[in-house]
JSON list of C-alpha atoms in Angstrom, two decimals:
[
{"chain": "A", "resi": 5, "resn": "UNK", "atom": "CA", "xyz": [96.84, 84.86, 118.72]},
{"chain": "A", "resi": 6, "resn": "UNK", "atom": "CA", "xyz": [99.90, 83.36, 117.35]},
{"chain": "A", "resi": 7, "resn": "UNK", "atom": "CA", "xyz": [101.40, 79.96, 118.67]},
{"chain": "A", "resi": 8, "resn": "UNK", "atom": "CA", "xyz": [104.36, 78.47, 118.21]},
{"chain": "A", "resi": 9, "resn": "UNK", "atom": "CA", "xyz": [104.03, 75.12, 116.29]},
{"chain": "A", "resi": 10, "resn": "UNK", "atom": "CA", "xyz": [107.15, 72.45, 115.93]},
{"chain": "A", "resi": 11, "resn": "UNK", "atom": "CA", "xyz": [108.06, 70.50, 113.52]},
{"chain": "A", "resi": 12, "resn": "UNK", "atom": "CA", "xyz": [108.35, 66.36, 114.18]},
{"chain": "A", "resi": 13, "resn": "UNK", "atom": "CA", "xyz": [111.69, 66.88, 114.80]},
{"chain": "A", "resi": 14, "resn": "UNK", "atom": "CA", "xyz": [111.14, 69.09, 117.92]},
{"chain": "A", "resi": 15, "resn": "UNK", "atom": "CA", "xyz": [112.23, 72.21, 115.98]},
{"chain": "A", "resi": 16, "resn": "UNK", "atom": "CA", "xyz": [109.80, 75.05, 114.14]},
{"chain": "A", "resi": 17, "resn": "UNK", "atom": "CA", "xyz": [110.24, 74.79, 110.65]},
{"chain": "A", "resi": 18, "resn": "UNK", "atom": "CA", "xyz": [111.76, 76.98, 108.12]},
{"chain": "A", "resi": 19, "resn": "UNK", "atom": "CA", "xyz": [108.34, 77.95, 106.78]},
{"chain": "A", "resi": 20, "resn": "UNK", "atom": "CA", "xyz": [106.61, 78.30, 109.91]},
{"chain": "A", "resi": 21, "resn": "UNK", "atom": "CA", "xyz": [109.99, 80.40, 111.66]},
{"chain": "A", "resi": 22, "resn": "UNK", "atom": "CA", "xyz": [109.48, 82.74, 108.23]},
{"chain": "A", "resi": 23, "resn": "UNK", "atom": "CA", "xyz": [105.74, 83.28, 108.58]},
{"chain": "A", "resi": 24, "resn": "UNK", "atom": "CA", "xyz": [105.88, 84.19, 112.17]},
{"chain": "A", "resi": 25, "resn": "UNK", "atom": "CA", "xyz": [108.97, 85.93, 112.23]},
{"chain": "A", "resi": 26, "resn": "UNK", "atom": "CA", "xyz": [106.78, 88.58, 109.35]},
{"chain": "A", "resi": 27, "resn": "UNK", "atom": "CA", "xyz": [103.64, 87.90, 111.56]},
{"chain": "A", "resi": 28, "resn": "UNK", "atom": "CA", "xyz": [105.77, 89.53, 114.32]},
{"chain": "A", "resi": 29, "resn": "UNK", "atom": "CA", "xyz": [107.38, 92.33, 111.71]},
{"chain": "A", "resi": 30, "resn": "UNK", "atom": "CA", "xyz": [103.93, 93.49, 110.56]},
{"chain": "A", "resi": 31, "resn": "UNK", "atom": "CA", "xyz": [103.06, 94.06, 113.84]},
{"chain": "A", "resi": 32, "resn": "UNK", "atom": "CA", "xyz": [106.29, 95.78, 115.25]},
{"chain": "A", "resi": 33, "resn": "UNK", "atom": "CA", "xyz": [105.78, 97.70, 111.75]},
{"chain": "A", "resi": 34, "resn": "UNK", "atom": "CA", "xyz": [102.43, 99.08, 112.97]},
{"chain": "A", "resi": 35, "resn": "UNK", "atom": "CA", "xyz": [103.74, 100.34, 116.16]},
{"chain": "A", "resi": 36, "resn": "UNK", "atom": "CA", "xyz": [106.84, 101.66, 115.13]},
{"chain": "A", "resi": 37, "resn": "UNK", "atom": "CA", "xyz": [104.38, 103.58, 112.44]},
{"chain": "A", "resi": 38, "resn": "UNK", "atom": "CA", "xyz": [102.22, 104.78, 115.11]},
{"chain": "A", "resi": 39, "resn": "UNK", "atom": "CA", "xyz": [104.25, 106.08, 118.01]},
{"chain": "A", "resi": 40, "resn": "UNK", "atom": "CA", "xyz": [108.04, 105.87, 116.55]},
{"chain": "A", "resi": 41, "resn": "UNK", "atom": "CA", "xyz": [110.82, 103.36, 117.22]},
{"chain": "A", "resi": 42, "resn": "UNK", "atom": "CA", "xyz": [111.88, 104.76, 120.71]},
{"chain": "A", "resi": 43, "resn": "UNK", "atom": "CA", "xyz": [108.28, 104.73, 121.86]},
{"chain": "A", "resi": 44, "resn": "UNK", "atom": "CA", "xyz": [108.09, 100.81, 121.17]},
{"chain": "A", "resi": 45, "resn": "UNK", "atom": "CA", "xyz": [109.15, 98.31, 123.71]},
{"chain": "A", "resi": 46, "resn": "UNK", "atom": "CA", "xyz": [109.46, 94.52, 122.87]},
{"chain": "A", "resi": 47, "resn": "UNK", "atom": "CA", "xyz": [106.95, 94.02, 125.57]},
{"chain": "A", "resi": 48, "resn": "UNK", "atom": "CA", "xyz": [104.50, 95.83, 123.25]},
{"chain": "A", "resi": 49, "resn": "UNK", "atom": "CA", "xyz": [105.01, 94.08, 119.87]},
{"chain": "A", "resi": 50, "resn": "UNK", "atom": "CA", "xyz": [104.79, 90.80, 122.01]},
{"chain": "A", "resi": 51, "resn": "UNK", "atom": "CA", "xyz": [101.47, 92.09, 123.59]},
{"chain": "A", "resi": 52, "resn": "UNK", "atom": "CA", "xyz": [100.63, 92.73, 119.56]},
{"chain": "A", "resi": 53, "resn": "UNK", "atom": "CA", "xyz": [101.35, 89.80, 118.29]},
{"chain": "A", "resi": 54, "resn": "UNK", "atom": "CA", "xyz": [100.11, 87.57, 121.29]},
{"chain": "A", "resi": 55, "resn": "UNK", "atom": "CA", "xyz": [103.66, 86.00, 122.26]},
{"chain": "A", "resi": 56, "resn": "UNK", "atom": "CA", "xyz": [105.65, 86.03, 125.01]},
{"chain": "A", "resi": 57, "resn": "UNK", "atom": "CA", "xyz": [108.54, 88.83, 124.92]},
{"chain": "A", "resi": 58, "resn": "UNK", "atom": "CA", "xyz": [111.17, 86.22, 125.19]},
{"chain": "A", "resi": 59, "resn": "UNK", "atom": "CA", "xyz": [109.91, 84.19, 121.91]},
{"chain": "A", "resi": 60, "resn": "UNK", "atom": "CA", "xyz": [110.36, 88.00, 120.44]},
{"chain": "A", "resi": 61, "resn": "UNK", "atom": "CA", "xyz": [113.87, 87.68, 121.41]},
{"chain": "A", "resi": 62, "resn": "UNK", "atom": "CA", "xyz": [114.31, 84.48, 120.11]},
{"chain": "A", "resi": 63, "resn": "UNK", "atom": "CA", "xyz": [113.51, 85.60, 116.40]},
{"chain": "A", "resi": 64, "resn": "UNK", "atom": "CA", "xyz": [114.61, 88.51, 116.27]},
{"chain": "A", "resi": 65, "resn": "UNK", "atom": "CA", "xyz": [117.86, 90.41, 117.94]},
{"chain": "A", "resi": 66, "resn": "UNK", "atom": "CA", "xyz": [116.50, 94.10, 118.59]},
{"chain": "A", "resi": 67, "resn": "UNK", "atom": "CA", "xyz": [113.18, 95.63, 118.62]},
{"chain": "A", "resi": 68, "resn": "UNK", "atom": "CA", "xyz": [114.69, 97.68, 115.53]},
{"chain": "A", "resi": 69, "resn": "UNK", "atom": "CA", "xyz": [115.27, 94.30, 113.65]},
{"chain": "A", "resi": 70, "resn": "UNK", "atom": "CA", "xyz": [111.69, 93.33, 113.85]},
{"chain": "A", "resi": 71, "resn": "UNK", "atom": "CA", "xyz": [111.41, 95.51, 110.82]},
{"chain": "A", "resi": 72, "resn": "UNK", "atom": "CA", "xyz": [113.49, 93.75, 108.80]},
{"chain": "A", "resi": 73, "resn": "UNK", "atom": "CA", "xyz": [110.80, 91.04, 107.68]},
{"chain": "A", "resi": 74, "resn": "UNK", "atom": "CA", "xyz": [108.34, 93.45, 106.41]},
{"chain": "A", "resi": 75, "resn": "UNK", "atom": "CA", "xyz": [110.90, 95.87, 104.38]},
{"chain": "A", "resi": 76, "resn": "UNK", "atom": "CA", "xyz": [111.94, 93.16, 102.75]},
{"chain": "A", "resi": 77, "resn": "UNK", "atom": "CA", "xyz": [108.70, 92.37, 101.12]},
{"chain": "A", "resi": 78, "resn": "UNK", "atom": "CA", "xyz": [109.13, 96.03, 99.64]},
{"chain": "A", "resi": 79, "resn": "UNK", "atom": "CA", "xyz": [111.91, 94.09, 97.25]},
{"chain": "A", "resi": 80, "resn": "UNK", "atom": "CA", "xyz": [110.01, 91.15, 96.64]},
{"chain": "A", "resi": 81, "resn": "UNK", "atom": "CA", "xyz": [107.75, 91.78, 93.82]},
{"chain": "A", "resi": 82, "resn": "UNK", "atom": "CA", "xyz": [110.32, 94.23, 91.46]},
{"chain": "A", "resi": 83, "resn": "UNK", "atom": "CA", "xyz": [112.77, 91.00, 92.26]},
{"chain": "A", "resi": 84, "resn": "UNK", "atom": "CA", "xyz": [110.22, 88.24, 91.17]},
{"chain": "A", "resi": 85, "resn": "UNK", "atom": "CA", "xyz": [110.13, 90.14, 87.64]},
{"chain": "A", "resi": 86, "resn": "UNK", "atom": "CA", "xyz": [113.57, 91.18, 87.53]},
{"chain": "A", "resi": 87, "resn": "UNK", "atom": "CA", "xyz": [114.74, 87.31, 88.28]},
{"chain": "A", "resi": 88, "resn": "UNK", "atom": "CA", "xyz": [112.27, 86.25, 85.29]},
{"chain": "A", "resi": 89, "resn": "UNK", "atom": "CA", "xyz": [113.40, 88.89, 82.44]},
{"chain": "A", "resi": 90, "resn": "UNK", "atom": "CA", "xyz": [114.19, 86.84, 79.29]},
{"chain": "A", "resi": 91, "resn": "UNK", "atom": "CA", "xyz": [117.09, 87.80, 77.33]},
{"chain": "A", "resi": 92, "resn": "UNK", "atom": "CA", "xyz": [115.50, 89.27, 73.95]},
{"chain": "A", "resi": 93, "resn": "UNK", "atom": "CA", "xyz": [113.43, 91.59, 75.80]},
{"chain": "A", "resi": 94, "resn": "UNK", "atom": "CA", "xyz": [114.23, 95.05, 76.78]},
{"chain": "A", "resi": 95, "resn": "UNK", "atom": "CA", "xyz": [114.11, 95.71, 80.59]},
{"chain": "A", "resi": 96, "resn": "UNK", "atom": "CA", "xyz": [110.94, 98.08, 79.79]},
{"chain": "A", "resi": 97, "resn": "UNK", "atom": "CA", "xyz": [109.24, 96.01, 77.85]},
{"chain": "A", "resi": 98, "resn": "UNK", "atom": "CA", "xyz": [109.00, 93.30, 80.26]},
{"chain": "A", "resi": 99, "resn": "UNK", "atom": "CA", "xyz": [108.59, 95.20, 83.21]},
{"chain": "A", "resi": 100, "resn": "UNK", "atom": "CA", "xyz": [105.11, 96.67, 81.32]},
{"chain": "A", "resi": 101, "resn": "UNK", "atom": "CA", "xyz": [104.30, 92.78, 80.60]},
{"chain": "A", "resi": 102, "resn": "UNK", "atom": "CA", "xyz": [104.70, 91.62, 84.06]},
{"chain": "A", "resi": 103, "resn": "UNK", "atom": "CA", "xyz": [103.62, 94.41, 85.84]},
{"chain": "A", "resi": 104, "resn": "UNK", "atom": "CA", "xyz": [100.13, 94.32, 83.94]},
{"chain": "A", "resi": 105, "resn": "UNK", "atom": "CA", "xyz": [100.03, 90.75, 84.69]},
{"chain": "A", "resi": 106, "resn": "UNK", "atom": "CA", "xyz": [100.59, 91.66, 88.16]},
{"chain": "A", "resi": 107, "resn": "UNK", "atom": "CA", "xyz": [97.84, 94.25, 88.13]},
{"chain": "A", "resi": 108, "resn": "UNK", "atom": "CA", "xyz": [95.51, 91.43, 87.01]},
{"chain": "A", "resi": 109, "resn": "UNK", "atom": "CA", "xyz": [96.84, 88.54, 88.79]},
{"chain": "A", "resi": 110, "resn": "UNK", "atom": "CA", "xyz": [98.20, 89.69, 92.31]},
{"chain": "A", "resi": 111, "resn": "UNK", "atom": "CA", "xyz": [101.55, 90.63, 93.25]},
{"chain": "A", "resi": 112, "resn": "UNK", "atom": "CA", "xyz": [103.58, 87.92, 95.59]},
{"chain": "A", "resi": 113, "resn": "UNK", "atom": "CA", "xyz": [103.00, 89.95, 97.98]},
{"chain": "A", "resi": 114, "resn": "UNK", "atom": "CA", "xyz": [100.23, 91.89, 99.75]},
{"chain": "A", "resi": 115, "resn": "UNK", "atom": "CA", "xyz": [99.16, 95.43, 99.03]},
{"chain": "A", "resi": 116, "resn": "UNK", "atom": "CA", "xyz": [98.69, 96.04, 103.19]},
{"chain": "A", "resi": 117, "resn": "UNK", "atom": "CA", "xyz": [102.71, 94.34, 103.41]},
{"chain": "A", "resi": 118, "resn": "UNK", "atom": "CA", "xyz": [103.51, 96.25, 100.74]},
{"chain": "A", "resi": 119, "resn": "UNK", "atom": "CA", "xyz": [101.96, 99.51, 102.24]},
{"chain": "A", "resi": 120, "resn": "UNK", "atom": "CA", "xyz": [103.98, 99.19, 105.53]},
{"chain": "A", "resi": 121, "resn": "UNK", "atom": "CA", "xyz": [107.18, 98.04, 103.83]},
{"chain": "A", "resi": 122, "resn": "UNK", "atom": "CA", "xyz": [106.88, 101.81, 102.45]},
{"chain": "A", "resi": 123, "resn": "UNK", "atom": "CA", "xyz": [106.04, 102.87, 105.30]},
{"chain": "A", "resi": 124, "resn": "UNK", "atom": "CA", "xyz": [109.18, 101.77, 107.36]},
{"chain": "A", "resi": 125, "resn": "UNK", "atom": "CA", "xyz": [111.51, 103.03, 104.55]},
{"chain": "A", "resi": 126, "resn": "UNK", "atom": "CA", "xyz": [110.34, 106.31, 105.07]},
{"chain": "A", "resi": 127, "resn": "UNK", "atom": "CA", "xyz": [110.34, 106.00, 108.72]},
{"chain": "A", "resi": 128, "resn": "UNK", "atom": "CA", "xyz": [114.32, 105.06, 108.39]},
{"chain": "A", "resi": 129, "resn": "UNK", "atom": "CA", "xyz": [115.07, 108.58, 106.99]},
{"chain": "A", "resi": 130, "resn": "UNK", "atom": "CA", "xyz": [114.62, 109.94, 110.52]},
{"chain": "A", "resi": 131, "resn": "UNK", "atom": "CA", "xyz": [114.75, 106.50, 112.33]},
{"chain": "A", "resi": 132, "resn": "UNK", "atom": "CA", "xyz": [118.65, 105.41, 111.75]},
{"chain": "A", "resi": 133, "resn": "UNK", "atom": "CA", "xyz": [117.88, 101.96, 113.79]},
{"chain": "A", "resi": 134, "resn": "UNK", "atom": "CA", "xyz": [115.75, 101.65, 111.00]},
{"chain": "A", "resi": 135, "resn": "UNK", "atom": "CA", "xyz": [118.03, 102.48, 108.46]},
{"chain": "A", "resi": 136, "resn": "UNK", "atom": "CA", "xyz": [119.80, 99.02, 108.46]},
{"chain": "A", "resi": 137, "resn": "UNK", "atom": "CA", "xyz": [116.49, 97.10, 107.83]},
{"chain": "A", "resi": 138, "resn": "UNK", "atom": "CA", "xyz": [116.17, 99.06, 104.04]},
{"chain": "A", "resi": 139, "resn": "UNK", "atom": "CA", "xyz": [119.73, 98.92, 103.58]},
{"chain": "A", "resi": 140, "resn": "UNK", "atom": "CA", "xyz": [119.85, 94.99, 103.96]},
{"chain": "A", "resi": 141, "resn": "UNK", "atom": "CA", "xyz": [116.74, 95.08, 101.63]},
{"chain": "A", "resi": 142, "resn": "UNK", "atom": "CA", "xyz": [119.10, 97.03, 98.91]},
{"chain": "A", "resi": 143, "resn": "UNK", "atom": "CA", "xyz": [121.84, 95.16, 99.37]},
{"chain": "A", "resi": 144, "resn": "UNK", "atom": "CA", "xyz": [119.46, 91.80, 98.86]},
{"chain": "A", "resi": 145, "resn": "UNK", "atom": "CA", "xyz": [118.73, 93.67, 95.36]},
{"chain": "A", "resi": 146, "resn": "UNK", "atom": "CA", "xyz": [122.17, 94.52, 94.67]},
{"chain": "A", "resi": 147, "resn": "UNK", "atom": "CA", "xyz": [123.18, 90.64, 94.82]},
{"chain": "A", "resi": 148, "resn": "UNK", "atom": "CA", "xyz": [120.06, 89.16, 93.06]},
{"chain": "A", "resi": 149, "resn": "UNK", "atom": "CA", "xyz": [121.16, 91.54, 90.04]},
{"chain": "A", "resi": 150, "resn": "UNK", "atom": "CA", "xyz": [124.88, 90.63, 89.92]},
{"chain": "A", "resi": 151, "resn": "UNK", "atom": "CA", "xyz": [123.59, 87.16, 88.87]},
{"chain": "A", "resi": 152, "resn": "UNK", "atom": "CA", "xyz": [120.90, 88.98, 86.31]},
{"chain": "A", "resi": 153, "resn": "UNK", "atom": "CA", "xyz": [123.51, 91.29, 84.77]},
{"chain": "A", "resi": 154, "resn": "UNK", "atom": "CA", "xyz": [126.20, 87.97, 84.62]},
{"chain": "A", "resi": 155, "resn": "UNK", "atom": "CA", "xyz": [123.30, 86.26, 83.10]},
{"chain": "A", "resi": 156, "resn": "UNK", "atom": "CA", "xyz": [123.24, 89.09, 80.39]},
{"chain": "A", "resi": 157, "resn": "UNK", "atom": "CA", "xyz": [126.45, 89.70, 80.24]},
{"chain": "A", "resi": 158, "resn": "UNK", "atom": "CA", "xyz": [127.73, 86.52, 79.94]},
{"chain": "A", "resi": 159, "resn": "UNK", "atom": "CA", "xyz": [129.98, 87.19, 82.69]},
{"chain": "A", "resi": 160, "resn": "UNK", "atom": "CA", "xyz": [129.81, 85.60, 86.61]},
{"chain": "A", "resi": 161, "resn": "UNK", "atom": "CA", "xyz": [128.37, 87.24, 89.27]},
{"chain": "A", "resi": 162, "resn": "UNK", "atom": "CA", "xyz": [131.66, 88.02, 90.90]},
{"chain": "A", "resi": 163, "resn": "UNK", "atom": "CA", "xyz": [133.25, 89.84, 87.79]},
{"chain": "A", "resi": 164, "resn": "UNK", "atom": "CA", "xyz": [134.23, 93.66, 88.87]},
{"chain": "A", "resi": 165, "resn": "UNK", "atom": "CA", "xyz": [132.38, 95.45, 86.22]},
{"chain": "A", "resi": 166, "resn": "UNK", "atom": "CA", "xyz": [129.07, 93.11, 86.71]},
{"chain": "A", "resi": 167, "resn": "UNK", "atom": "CA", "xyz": [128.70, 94.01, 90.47]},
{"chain": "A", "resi": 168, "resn": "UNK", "atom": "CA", "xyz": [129.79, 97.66, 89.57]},
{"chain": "A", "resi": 169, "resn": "UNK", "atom": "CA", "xyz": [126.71, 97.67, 87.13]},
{"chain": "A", "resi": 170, "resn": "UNK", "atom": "CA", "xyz": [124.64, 95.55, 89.39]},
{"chain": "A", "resi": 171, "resn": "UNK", "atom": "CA", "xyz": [125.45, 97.96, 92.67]},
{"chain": "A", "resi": 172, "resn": "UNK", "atom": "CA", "xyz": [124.34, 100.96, 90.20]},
{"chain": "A", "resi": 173, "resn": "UNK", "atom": "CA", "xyz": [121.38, 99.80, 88.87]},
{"chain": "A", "resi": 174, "resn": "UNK", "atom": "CA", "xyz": [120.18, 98.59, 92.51]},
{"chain": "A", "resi": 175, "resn": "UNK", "atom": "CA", "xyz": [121.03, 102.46, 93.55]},
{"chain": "A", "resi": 176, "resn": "UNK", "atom": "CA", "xyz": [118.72, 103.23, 90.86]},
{"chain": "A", "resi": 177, "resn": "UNK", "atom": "CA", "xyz": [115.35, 101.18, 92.50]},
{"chain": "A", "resi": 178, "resn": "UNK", "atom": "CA", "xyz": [116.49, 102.29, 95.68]},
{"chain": "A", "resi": 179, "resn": "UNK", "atom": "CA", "xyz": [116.18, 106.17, 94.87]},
{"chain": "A", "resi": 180, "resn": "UNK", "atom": "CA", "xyz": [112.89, 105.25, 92.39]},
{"chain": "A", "resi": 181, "resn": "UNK", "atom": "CA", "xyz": [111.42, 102.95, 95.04]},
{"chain": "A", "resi": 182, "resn": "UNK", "atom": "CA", "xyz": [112.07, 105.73, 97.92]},
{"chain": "A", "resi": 183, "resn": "UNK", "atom": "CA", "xyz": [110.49, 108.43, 95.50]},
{"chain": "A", "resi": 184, "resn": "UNK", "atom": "CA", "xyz": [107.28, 106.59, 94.92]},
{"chain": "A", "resi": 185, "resn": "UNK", "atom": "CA", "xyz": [106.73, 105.45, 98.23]},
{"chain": "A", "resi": 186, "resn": "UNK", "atom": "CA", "xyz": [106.85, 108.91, 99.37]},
{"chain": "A", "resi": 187, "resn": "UNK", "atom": "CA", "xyz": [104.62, 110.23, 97.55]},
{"chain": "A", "resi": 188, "resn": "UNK", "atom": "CA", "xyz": [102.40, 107.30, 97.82]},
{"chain": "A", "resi": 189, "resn": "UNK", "atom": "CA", "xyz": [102.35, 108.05, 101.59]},
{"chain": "A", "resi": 190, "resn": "UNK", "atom": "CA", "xyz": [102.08, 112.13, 101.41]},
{"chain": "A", "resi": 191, "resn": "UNK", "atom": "CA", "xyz": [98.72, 111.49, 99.03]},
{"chain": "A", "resi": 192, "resn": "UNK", "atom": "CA", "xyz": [100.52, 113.03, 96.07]},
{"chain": "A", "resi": 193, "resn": "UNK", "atom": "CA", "xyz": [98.98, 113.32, 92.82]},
{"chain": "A", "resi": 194, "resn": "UNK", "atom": "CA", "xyz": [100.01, 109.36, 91.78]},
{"chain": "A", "resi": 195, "resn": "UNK", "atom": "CA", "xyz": [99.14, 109.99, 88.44]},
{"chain": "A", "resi": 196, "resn": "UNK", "atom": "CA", "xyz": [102.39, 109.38, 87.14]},
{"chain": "A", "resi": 197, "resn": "UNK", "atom": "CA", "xyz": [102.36, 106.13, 89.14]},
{"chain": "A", "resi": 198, "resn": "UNK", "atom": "CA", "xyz": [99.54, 104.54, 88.01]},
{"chain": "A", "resi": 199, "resn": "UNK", "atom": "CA", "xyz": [100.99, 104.16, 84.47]},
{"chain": "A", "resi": 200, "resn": "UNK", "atom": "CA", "xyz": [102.65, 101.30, 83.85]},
{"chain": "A", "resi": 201, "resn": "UNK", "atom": "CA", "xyz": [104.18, 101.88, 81.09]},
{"chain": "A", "resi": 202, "resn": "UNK", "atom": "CA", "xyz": [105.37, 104.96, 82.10]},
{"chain": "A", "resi": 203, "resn": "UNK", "atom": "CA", "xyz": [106.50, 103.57, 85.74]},
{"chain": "A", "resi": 204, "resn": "UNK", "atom": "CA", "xyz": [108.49, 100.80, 83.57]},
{"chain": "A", "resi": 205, "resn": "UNK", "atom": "CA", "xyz": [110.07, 103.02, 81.53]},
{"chain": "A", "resi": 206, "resn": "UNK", "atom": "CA", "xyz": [111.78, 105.31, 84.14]},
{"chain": "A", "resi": 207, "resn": "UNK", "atom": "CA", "xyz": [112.81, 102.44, 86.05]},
{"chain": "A", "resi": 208, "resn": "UNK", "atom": "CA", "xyz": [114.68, 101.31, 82.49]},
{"chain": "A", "resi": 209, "resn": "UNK", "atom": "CA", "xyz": [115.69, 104.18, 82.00]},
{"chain": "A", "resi": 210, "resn": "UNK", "atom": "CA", "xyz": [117.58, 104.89, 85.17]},
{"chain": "A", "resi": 211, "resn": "UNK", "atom": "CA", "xyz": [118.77, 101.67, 85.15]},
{"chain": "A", "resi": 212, "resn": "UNK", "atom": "CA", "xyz": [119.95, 101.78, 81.30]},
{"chain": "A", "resi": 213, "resn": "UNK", "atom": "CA", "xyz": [121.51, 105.94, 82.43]},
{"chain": "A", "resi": 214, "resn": "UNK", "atom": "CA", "xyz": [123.41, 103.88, 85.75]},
{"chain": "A", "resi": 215, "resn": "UNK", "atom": "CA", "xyz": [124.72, 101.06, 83.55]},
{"chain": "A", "resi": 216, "resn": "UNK", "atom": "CA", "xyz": [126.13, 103.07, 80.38]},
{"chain": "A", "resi": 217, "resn": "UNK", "atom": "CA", "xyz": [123.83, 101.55, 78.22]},
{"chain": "A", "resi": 218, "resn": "UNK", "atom": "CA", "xyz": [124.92, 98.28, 78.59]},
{"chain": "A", "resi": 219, "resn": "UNK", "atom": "CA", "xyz": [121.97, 96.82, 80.97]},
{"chain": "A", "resi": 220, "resn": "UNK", "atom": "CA", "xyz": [118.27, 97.22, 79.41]},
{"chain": "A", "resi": 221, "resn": "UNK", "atom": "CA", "xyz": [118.68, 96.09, 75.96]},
{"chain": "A", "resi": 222, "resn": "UNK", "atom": "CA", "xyz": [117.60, 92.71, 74.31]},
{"chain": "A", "resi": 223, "resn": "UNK", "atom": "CA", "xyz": [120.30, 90.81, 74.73]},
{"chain": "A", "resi": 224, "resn": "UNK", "atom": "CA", "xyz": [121.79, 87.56, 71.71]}
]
């Protein structure tokens, strides 16, 4: 059962509010999975996660937004290696280093997280309350890779054509991360997805197509 613990200052810490506000995602996550978003009350992810309703209501604003957490560790990982992609590598090449690594190592974040992070961005195609969780999840990419692309560019964040590239390669791992979550959760043939080296390339691809050739190349 999850408890509430306070910091010496009579407040819950940041790290503590973080872990039990994605304690109380995974759990909404579950039930919105299970029997939809309108068949959820808060009552029910509180009964899940063994708090009251109103601490539910204190972290979070709607049922809906109890999602948010949990679709945002579907970002995580892809922005961990995006965030350390040194400039004389191509975008391909270093995704295939780091995602091996991965493989070997561990992600940052759980496969059972990751799992229902895909599973609540394809809920949110027929779930629009949804919808908002994934889109602040994109919109967390789209930022993180205005400073990237600057970086590359040599350019700030705020330039126009940097967050024109950065909002069109984040539309790229949007569409790439919807595709293979779907057919991760339809029991496709995942083939295709269990290359790395072919998974990194369409992703640089895509993003190098998006970004007129100017984001994916080793950079001087």
């Amino acid at each position: 059962m999850a408890t509430e613990k306070r910091g010496s200052g009579g407040g819950m810490s940041e790290q503590r509010r973080a872990r039990l506000r994605l304690e109380i995602s995974r759990e909404a996550a579950r039930l919105f999975w299970d029997q939809g978003v309108a068949g959820t009350s808060g009552d029910q992810i509180a009964e899940a996660v063994g708090l009251s309703t109103r601490t539910i209501w204190r972290h979070f604003r709607s049922k809906e937004s109890c999602a948010e957490p949990i679709v945002m560790q579907g970002v995580v990982t892809l922005l961990s290696v995006l965030r350390s992609w040194p400039r004389q590598s191509s975008l391909e090449d270093h995704l295939t280093t780091e995602l091996t690594r991965l493989r070997q190592e561990g992600p940052p974040v759980d496969l059972a997280d990751e799992m229902l992070a895909m599973k609540m961005i394809r809920l949110a195609d027929t779930e629009p309350a949804l919808r908002t969780a994934w889109l602040m999840a994109c919109d967390q990419t789209e930022r993180e890779m205005c400073l990237i692309i600057g970086g590359r560019l040599g350019r700030p964040a705020g330039d126009l054509d940097v967050r024109m590239h950065a909002a069109s390669a984040a539309a790229v791992i949007r569409v790439l991360d919807e595709h293979i979550g779907a057919a991760i959760l339809s029991d496709a043939d995942l083939t295709e997805f269990t290359d790395i080296t072919a998974v990194s390339r369409r992703y640089a691809h895509g993003v190098r197509t998006a970004t007129g050739g100017l984001v994916g190349d080793p950079v001087a």
